[in-house]
Short mmCIF file of C-alpha atoms in Angstrom, two decimals:
data_model
loop_
_atom_site.label_atom_id
_atom_site.label_comp_id
_atom_site.label_asym_id
_atom_site.label_seq_id
_atom_site.Cartn_x
_atom_site.Cartn_y
_atom_site.Cartn_z
CA UNK A 1 -7.75 -19.61 10.07
CA UNK A 2 -6.07 -19.49 6.83
CA UNK A 3 -5.97 -16.58 4.30
CA UNK A 4 -3.84 -15.56 1.31
CA UNK A 5 -1.40 -12.88 1.91
CA UNK A 6 0.16 -10.94 -1.01
CA UNK A 7 3.07 -8.45 -0.79
CA UNK A 8 2.95 -6.08 -3.65
CA UNK A 9 5.63 -3.83 -5.13
CA UNK A 10 4.20 -1.59 -7.81
CA UNK A 11 6.30 -0.10 -10.77
CA UNK A 12 7.55 3.42 -9.81
CA UNK A 13 7.64 4.56 -13.44
CA UNK A 14 4.42 6.31 -14.21
CA UNK A 15 4.44 4.80 -17.82
CA UNK A 16 4.39 1.46 -16.11
CA UNK A 17 1.51 2.10 -13.74
CA UNK A 18 -1.11 0.22 -15.90
CA UNK A 19 1.19 -2.84 -15.80
CA UNK A 20 1.12 -2.64 -11.91
CA UNK A 21 -2.77 -2.50 -11.96
CA UNK A 22 -2.91 -5.50 -14.36
CA UNK A 23 -0.50 -7.32 -12.10
CA UNK A 24 -2.71 -6.55 -9.12
CA UNK A 25 -5.78 -7.98 -10.93
CA UNK A 26 -3.76 -11.09 -11.83
CA UNK A 27 -2.95 -11.62 -8.02
CA UNK A 28 -6.79 -11.67 -7.26
CA UNK A 29 -7.76 -15.15 -5.93
CA UNK A 30 -10.08 -17.09 -8.10
CA UNK A 31 -11.73 -18.72 -4.97
CA UNK A 32 -13.48 -17.11 -2.28
CA UNK A 33 -10.68 -17.37 0.15
CA UNK A 34 -9.79 -14.43 2.46
CA UNK A 35 -7.18 -12.14 0.87
CA UNK A 36 -4.92 -9.46 2.30
CA UNK A 37 -2.80 -7.51 -0.24
CA UNK A 38 -0.21 -5.02 1.25
CA UNK A 39 2.92 -3.24 0.17
CA UNK A 40 4.32 -0.36 -1.79
CA UNK A 41 1.97 0.18 -4.55
CA UNK A 42 3.87 3.33 -5.79
CA UNK A 43 0.44 4.92 -6.42
CA UNK A 44 -2.16 7.06 -4.66
CA UNK A 45 -5.98 6.72 -4.42
CA UNK A 46 -6.85 10.32 -3.78
CA UNK A 47 -5.38 13.72 -3.95
CA UNK A 48 -5.16 13.86 -0.28
CA UNK A 49 -2.52 11.01 -0.50
CA UNK A 50 0.08 13.76 -1.60
CA UNK A 51 1.38 16.80 0.24
CA UNK A 52 3.38 19.26 -1.70
CA UNK A 53 3.87 20.71 -5.15
CA UNK A 54 2.40 19.24 -8.34
CA UNK A 55 -0.89 17.38 -7.96
CA UNK A 56 -1.01 13.59 -8.84
CA UNK A 57 -2.43 13.11 -12.27
CA UNK A 58 -6.22 12.35 -12.18
CA UNK A 59 -5.89 9.43 -14.72
CA UNK A 60 -3.45 7.84 -12.48
CA UNK A 61 -5.68 8.16 -9.40
CA UNK A 62 -8.67 6.68 -11.45
CA UNK A 63 -6.68 3.93 -12.71
CA UNK A 64 -5.54 2.80 -9.32
CA UNK A 65 -9.05 3.06 -7.88
CA UNK A 66 -10.43 1.06 -10.70
CA UNK A 67 -7.90 -1.76 -10.26
CA UNK A 68 -8.65 -1.81 -6.40
CA UNK A 69 -12.27 -1.97 -7.16
CA UNK A 70 -11.96 -4.69 -9.89
CA UNK A 71 -10.16 -6.80 -7.26
CA UNK A 72 -13.08 -6.32 -4.78
CA UNK A 73 -10.61 -4.75 -2.30
CA UNK A 74 -11.11 -2.10 0.25
CA UNK A 75 -8.53 -0.17 2.08
CA UNK A 76 -7.61 -1.08 5.73
CA UNK A 77 -7.05 1.99 7.84
CA UNK A 78 -3.46 2.24 8.74
CA UNK A 79 -2.00 3.56 11.92
CA UNK A 80 1.00 5.75 12.35
CA UNK A 81 2.26 8.19 9.79
CA UNK A 82 0.74 7.58 6.44
CA UNK A 83 3.08 9.25 4.05
CA UNK A 84 5.72 6.62 3.41
CA UNK A 85 7.86 8.57 0.70
CA UNK A 86 9.19 12.06 0.85
CA UNK A 87 11.58 14.30 -0.93
CA UNK A 88 13.20 17.60 0.08
CA UNK A 89 12.01 17.46 3.80
CA UNK A 90 12.58 20.70 5.61
CA UNK A 91 12.55 22.59 2.27
CA UNK A 92 9.62 24.82 1.10
CA UNK A 93 9.23 22.36 -2.11
CA UNK A 94 9.05 19.31 0.31
CA UNK A 95 6.76 16.51 -1.16
CA UNK A 96 5.34 13.58 0.77
CA UNK A 97 3.33 10.80 -0.72
CA UNK A 98 1.34 7.76 0.72
CA UNK A 99 2.40 4.88 -1.51
CA UNK A 100 2.02 1.94 1.02
CA UNK A 101 -1.38 0.31 1.38
CA UNK A 102 -3.11 -2.64 2.97
CA UNK A 103 -6.29 -3.96 1.22
CA UNK A 104 -8.58 -6.76 2.09
CA UNK A 105 -11.39 -8.58 0.22
CA UNK A 106 -14.85 -9.22 1.87
CA UNK A 107 -14.06 -12.67 2.94
CA UNK A 108 -11.00 -11.42 4.73
CA UNK A 109 -12.97 -8.71 6.70
CA UNK A 110 -15.63 -11.36 7.53
CA UNK A 111 -12.94 -13.82 8.94
CA UNK A 112 -10.71 -11.26 10.66
CA UNK A 113 -12.76 -8.51 12.23
CA UNK A 114 -9.88 -6.41 13.31
CA UNK A 115 -6.94 -5.95 10.94
CA UNK A 116 -4.60 -3.21 12.12
CA UNK A 117 -1.54 -2.28 10.06
CA UNK A 118 1.02 0.10 11.41
CA UNK A 119 3.53 2.40 9.81
CA UNK A 120 6.46 3.57 11.74
CA UNK A 121 8.54 6.36 10.86
CA UNK A 122 12.29 5.95 9.96
CA UNK A 123 14.33 8.58 11.67
CA UNK A 124 17.36 8.36 9.44
CA UNK A 125 15.82 8.11 5.99
CA UNK A 126 13.83 10.12 3.65
CA UNK A 127 12.12 6.90 2.54
CA UNK A 128 9.67 5.49 5.00
CA UNK A 129 8.13 1.94 4.46
CA UNK A 130 5.69 -0.48 6.11
CA UNK A 131 6.98 -3.74 7.27
CA UNK A 132 4.47 -6.45 8.29
CA UNK A 133 4.87 -9.22 10.67
CA UNK A 134 2.80 -12.09 9.29
CA UNK A 135 1.93 -14.80 11.80
CA UNK A 136 4.97 -13.74 13.66
CA UNK A 137 7.58 -14.02 10.87
CA UNK A 138 9.04 -10.49 10.01
CA UNK A 139 9.29 -9.47 6.41
CA UNK A 140 11.85 -6.58 6.04
CA UNK A 141 11.74 -4.18 3.05
CA UNK A 142 14.22 -1.61 4.66
CA UNK A 143 16.27 -2.16 7.59
CA UNK A 144 15.52 1.38 8.88
CA UNK A 145 11.79 0.79 9.41
CA UNK A 146 9.53 -1.58 11.34
CA UNK A 147 5.79 -2.23 11.31
CA UNK A 148 3.04 -4.83 11.68
CA UNK A 149 -0.18 -6.21 11.11
CA UNK A 150 -2.41 -7.73 13.74
CA UNK A 151 -5.18 -10.08 12.99
CA UNK A 152 -7.93 -11.26 15.30
#
């Protein structure tokens, strides 16, 4: 079984988010091949993807939602701790955000019925990340974290 896997890293600067969304659209396969797109998108889909002070701007939520929809992608439910970025842990002003995602197109969901990405918490860092093992080959973003995707 073959599929296209895209590892994505979105711009962290808010004024570049639309560039990230355009890049995601450009990554979309033109054929009907199965596609899984994972990574640190530096963006959120809903207000629930952020814990702490200062709500995420609605226009950024809407822009990311539209880009995901334009690519005909659906979120794959992740296992483990979902908030992959944090600041001021243990303080009243602590902020946690879900920035790492796994998305698939309909062809991917049809071919692989069980897709199970996992986030594991890094005990020595304020920054947590998803790392995926694709076809048995580890891809490491941060040496303090480990994760995986199982396909069947």
